[in-house]
Tab-separated table of C-alpha atoms in Angstrom:
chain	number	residue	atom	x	y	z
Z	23	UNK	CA	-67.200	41.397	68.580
Z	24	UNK	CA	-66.249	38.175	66.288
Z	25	UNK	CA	-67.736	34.971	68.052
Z	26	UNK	CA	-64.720	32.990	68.737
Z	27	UNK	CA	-66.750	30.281	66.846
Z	28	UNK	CA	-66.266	32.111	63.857
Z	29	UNK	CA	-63.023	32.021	61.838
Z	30	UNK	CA	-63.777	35.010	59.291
Z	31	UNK	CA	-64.404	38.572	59.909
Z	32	UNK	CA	-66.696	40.365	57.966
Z	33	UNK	CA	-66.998	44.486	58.719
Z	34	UNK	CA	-69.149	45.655	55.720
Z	35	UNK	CA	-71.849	43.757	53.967
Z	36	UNK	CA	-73.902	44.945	50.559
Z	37	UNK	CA	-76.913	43.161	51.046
Z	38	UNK	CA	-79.188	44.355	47.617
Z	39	UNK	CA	-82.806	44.346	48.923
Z	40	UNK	CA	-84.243	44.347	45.232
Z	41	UNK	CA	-83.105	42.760	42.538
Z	42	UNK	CA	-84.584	44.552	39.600
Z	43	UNK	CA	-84.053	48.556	38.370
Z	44	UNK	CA	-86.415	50.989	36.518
Z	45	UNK	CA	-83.306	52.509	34.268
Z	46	UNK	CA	-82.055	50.917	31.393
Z	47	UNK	CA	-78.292	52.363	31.816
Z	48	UNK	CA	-76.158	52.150	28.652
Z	49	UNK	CA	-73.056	51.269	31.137
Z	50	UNK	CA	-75.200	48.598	33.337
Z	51	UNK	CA	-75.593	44.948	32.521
Z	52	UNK	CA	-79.271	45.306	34.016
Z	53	UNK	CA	-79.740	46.818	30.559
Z	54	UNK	CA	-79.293	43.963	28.563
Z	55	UNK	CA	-80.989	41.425	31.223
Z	56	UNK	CA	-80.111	40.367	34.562
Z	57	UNK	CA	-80.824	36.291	35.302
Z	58	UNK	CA	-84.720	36.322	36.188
Z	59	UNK	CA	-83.436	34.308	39.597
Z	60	UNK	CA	-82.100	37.578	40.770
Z	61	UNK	CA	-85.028	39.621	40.123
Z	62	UNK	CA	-86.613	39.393	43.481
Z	63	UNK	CA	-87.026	40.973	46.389
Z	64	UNK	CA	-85.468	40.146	49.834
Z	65	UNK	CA	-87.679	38.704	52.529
Z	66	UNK	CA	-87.472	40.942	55.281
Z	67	UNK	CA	-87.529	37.371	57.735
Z	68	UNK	CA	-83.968	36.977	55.364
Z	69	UNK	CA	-82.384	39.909	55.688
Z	70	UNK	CA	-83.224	39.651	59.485
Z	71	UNK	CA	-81.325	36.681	59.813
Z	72	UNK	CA	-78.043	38.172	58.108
Z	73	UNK	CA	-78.030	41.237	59.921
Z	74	UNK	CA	-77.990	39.245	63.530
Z	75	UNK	CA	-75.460	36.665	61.700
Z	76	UNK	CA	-73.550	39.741	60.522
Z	77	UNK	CA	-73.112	41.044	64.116
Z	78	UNK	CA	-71.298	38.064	64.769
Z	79	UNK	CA	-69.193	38.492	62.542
Z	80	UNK	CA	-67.845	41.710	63.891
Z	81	UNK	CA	-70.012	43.593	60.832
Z	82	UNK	CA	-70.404	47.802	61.328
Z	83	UNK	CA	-72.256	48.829	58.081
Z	84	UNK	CA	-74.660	47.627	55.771
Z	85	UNK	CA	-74.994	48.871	52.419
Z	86	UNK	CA	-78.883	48.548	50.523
Z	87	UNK	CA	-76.891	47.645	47.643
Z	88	UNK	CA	-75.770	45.137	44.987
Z	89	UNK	CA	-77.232	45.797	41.752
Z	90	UNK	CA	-80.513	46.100	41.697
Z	91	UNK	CA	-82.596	49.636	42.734
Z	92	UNK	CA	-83.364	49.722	46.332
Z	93	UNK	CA	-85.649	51.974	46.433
Z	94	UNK	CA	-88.137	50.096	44.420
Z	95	UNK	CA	-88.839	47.953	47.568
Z	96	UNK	CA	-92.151	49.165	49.086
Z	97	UNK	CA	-90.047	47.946	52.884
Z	98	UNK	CA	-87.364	50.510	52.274
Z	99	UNK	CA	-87.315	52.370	55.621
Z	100	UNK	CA	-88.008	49.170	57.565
Z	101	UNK	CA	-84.922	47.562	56.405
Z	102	UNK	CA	-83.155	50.569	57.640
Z	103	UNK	CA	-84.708	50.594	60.658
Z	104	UNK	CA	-83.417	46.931	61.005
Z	105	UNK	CA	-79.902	47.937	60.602
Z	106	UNK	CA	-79.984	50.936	62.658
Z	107	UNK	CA	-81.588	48.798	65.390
Z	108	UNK	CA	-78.936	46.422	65.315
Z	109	UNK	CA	-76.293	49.159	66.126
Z	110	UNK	CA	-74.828	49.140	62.465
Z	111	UNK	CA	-74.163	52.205	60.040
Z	112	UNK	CA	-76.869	51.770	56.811
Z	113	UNK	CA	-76.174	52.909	53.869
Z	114	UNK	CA	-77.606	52.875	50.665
Z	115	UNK	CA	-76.757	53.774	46.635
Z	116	UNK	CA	-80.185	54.892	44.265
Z	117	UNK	CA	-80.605	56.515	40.757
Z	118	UNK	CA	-82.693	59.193	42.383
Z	119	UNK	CA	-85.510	58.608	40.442
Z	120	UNK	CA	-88.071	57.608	43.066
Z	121	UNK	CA	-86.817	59.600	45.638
Z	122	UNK	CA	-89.600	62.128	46.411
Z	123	UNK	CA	-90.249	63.842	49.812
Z	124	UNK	CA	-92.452	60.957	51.268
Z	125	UNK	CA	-89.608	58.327	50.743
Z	126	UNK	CA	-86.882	60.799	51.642
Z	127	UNK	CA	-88.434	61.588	54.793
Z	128	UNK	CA	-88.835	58.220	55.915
Z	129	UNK	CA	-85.481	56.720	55.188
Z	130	UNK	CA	-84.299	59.909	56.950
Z	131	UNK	CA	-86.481	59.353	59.749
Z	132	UNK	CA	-85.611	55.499	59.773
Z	133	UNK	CA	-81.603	56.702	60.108
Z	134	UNK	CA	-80.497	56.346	57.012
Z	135	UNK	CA	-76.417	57.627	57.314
Z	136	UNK	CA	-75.214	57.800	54.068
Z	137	UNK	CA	-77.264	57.609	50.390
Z	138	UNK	CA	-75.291	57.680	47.418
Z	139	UNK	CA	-77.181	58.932	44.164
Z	140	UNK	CA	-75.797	57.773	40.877
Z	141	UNK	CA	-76.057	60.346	38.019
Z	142	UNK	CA	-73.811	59.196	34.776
Z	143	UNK	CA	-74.008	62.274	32.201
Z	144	UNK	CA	-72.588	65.852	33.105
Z	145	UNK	CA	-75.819	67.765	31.933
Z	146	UNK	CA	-78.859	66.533	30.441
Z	147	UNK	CA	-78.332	65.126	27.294
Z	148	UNK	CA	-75.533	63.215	28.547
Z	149	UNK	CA	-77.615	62.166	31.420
Z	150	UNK	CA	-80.309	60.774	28.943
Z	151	UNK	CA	-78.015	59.384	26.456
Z	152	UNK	CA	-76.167	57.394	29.520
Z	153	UNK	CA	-78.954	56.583	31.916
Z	154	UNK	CA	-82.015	56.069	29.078
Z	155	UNK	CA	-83.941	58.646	31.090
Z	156	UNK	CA	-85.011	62.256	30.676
Z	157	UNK	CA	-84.811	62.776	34.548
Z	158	UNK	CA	-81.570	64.965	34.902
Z	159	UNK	CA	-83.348	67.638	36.306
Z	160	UNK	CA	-85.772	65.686	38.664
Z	161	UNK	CA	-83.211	63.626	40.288
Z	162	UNK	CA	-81.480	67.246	40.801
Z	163	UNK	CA	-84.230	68.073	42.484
Z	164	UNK	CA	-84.625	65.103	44.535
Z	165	UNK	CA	-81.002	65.587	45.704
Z	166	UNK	CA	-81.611	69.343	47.126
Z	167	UNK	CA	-84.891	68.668	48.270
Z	168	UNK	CA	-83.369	65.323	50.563
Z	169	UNK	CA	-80.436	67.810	51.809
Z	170	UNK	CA	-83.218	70.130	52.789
Z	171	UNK	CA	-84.878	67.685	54.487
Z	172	UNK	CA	-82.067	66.182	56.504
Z	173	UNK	CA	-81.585	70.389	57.986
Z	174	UNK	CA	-85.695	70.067	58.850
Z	175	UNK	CA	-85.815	66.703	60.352
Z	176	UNK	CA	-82.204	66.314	61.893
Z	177	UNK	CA	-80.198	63.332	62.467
Z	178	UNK	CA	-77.385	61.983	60.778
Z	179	UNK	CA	-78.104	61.316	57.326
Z	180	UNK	CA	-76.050	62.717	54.511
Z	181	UNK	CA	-76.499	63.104	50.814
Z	182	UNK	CA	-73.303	62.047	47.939
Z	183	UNK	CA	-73.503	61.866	44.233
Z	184	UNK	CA	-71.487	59.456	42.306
Z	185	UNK	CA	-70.254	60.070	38.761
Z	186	UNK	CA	-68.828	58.118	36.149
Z	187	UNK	CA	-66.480	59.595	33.371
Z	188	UNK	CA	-68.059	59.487	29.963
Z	189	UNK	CA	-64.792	60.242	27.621
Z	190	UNK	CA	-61.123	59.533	29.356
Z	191	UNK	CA	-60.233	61.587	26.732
Z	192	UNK	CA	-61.764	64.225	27.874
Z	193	UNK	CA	-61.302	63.747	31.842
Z	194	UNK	CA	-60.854	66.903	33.127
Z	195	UNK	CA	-63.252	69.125	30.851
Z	196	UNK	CA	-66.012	66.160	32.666
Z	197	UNK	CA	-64.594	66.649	35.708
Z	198	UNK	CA	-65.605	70.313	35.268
Z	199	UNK	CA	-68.884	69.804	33.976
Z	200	UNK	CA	-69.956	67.330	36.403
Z	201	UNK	CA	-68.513	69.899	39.304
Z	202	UNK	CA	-70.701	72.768	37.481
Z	203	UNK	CA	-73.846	71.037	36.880
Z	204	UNK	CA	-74.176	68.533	39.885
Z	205	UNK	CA	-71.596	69.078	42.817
Z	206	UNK	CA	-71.631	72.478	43.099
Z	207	UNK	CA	-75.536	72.776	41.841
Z	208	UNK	CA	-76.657	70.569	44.768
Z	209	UNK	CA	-73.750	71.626	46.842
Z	210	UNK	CA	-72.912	67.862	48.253
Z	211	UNK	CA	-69.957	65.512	48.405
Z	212	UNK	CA	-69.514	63.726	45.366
Z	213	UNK	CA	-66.960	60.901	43.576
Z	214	UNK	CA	-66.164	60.774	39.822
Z	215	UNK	CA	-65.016	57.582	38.742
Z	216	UNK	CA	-63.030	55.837	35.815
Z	217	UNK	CA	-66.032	53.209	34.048
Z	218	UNK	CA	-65.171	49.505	34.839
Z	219	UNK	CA	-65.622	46.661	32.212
Z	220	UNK	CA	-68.299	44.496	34.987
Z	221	UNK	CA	-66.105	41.641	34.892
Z	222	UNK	CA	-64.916	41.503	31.589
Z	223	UNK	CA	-68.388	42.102	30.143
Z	224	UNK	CA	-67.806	44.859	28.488
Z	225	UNK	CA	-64.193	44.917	26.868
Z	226	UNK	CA	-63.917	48.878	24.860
Z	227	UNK	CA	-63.087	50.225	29.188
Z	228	UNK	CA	-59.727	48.813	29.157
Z	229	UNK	CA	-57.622	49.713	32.736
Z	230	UNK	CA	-55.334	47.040	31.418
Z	231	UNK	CA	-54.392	49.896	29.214
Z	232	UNK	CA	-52.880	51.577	32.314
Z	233	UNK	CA	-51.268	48.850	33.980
Z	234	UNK	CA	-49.259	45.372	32.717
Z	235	UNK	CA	-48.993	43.096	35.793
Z	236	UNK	CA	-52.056	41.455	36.520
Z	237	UNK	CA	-52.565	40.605	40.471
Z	238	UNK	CA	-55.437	39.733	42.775
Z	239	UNK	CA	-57.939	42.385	43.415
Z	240	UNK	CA	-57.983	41.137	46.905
Z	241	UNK	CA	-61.947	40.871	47.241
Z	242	UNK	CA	-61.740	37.594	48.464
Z	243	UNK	CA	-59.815	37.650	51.222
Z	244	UNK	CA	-61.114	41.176	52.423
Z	245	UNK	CA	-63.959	41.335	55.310
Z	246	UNK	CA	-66.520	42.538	52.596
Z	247	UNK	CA	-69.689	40.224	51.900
Z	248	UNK	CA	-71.938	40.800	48.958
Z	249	UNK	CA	-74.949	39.219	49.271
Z	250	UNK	CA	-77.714	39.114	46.417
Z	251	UNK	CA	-81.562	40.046	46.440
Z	252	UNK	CA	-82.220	36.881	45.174
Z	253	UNK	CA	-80.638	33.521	44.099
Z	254	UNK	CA	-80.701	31.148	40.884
Z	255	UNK	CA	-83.254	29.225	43.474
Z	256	UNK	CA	-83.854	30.922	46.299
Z	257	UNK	CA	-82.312	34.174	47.998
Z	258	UNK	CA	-79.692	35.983	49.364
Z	259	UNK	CA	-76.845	34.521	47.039
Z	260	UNK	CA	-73.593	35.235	47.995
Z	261	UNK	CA	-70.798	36.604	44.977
Z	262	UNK	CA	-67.387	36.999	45.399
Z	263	UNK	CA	-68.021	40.737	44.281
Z	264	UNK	CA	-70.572	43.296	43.134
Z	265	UNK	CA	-68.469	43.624	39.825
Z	266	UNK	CA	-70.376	40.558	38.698
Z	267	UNK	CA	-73.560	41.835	37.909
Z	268	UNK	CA	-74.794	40.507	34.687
Z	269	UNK	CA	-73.049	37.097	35.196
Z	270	UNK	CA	-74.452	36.555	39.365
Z	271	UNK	CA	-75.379	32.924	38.107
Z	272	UNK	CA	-71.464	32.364	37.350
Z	273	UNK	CA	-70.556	33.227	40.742
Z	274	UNK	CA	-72.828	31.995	43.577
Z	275	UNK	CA	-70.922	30.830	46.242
Z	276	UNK	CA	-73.483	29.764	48.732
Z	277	UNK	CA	-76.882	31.112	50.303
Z	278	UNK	CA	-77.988	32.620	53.063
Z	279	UNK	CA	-81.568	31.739	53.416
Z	280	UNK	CA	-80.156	28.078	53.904
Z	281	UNK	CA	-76.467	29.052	55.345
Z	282	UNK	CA	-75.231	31.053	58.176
Z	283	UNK	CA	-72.237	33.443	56.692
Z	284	UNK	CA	-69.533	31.133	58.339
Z	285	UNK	CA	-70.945	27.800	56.210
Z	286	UNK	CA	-70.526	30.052	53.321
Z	287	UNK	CA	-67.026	31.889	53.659
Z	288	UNK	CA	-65.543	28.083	54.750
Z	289	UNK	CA	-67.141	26.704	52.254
Z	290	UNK	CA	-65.055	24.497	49.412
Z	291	UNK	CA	-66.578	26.982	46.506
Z	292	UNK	CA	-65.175	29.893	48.116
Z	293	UNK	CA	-61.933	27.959	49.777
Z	294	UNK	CA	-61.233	27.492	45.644
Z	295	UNK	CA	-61.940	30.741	44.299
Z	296	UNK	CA	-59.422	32.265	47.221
Z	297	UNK	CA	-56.462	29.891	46.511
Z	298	UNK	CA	-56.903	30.670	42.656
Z	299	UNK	CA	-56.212	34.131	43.238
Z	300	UNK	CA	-53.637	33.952	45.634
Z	301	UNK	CA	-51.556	31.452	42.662
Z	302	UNK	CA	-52.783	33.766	39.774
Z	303	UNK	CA	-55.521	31.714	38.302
Z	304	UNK	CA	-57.560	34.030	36.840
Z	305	UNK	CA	-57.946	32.513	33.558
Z	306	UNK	CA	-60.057	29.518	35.120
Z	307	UNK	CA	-62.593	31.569	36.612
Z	308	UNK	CA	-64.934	32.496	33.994
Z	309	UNK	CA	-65.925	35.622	36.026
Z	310	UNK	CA	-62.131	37.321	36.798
Z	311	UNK	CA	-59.980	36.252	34.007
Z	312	UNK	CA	-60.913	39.277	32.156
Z	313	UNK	CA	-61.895	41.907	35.019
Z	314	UNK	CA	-60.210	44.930	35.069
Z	315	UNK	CA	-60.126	44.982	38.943
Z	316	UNK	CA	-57.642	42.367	38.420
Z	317	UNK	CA	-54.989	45.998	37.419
Z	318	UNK	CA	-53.532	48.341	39.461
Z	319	UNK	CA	-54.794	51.854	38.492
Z	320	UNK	CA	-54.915	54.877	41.205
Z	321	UNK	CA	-56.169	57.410	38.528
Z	322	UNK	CA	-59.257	55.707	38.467
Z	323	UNK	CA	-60.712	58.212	41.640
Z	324	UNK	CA	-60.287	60.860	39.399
Z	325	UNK	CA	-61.619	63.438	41.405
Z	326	UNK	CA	-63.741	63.738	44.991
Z	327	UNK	CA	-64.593	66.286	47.640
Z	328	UNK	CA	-64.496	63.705	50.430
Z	329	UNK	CA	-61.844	63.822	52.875
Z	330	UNK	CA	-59.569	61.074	53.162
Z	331	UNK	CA	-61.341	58.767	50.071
Z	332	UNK	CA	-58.556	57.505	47.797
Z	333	UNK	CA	-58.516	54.752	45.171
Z	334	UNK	CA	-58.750	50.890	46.250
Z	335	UNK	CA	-60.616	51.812	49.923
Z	336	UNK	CA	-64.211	50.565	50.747
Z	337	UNK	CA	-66.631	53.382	49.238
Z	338	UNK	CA	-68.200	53.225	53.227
Z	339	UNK	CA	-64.851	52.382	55.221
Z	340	UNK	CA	-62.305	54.587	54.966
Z	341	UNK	CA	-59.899	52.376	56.266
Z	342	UNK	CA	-60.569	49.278	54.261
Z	343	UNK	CA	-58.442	49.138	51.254
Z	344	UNK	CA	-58.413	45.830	49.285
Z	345	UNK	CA	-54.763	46.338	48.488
Z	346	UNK	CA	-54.081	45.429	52.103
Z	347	UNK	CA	-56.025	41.558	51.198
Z	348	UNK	CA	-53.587	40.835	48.400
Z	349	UNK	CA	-51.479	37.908	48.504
């Protein structure tokens, strides 16, 4: 329930647990260097403190999530056991890569819900090419052998892929491919996705190709918190968004080592950034004026197994669509 001392509500938070990533993606900004402030890992005493601030806040799930690769932190399955704990839904996106049956059985055991695993590239040259990795079949393997697990052990934990379409040129023959060769090989839900530009840091994956009106992408006003491994000095930055990986030093907005999540959503820093996107003022705002979140485009979900999932909606909540936070 939302303390009545508390003006914002806040259902889902990302709150990235490490900071740093052992792939090199050619679509990632962690490729070409992430600020060495956010390259840390999250004090469990820190994380603590957000969860029980979250709860305040009205907050249901937690996503191990921001940028960097969670499962690099040694504390995985404790974090998850924090979350859990605290009556919340934890869930959790991963490359795969490190996800062997020791790890797999302990984030299941620690009620894990939901774990996402990124594969960009259809088969395995694509998946090398994309993700700078020759680990297409392992992470396969990974996948089948946690979906195994979760019918040994029990519980609630489930198993998704996530995709990213190499070619829009060449959408549906991907689409296909990435059916063939993941989905149906590992026989799990799964979402293939349009690329994004990161916040206007790359500019050759143009949605404003799509679309002509430019309008908020409603982030900031939406009950959504994304809160950073680390900070430029300290932890647990705040962003407006996990689009701006790659430029988190742009777009702190407060901390919550020092803050409670009320100092920072009323804070003047955030106060701004909302009122510029209610008027339209993404060109001041080094980070948005050349987003492609800032366009309308539906197509981008261009194809998933999951009931109910549709463009624009949380990727955890089916119910929270950021269209419904626009001015």
């Amino acid at each position: 329930m939302l303390d009545t001392t508390d003006r914002h509500e806040v259902r889902q938070i990302a709150l990235e647990i490490y900071g740093g990533c052992n792939y090199a993606c050619a679509m990632c900004p962690q490729s070409t260097g992430r600020h060495k402030g956010f390259l840390k890992k999250m004090p469990f005493d820190v994380f603590a403190k957000v969860i029980e601030d979250g709860k305040r806040h009205g907050c249901t799930v937690v996503s191990l999530h921001g940028s960097g690769e969670a499962t690099l932190h040694p504390e995985m399955p404790r974090f998850v056991k924090c979350v859990k704990d605290a009556g919340m839904q934890c869930v959790t996106v991963t490359n795969g890569y490190h996800l062997d049956e020791r790890l797999s059985r302990a984030l299941i055991e620690a009620g894990l819900d939901i774990i996402r695993v990124s594969g960009i590239g259809y088969d395995r040259e694509t998946y090398r090419e994309w993700m700078k990795k020759d680990a297409f079949d392992l992470v396969r393997g990974n996948v089948l052998r946690y979906q195994n697990l979760i019918g040994q052990i029990g519980g609630s934990s489930s198993i998704r892929l996530y995709h990213l379409v190499l070619n829009s040129a060449e959408i549906e023959r991907e689409i296909d491919l990435y059916r063939r060769n993941w989905v149906d090989y590992c026989g799990v839900q799964a979402e293939i996705w349009m690329m994004h530009n990161w916040a206007g840091t790359y500019d050759d994956i143009p949605y404003a190709r799509h679309a002509k009106r430019r309008r908020t992408c409603g982030r900031t006003r939406a009950p959504y918190l994304n809160v950073r491994a680390g900070g430029l000095d300290g932890h647990a930055a705040v962003v407006p968004c996990c689009f701006v990986l790659g430029r988190d030093e742009e777009a702190v907005l407060g901390r919550l080592d020092t803050q409670s999540i009320e100092e920072v959503l009323s804070s003047p820093a955030y106060e701004d950034l909302r009122k510029k996107h209610d008027a339209g003022d993404f060109d001041s705002i080094s980070y948005c004026k050349d987003c492609d979140q800032l366009y309308d485009v539906p197509e981008s979900l261009v194809w998933t197994n999951i009931a109910g999932k549709a463009y624009g909606q949380s990727k955890v909540l089916q119910d929270l669509d950021y269209r419904k936070w626009t001015a």
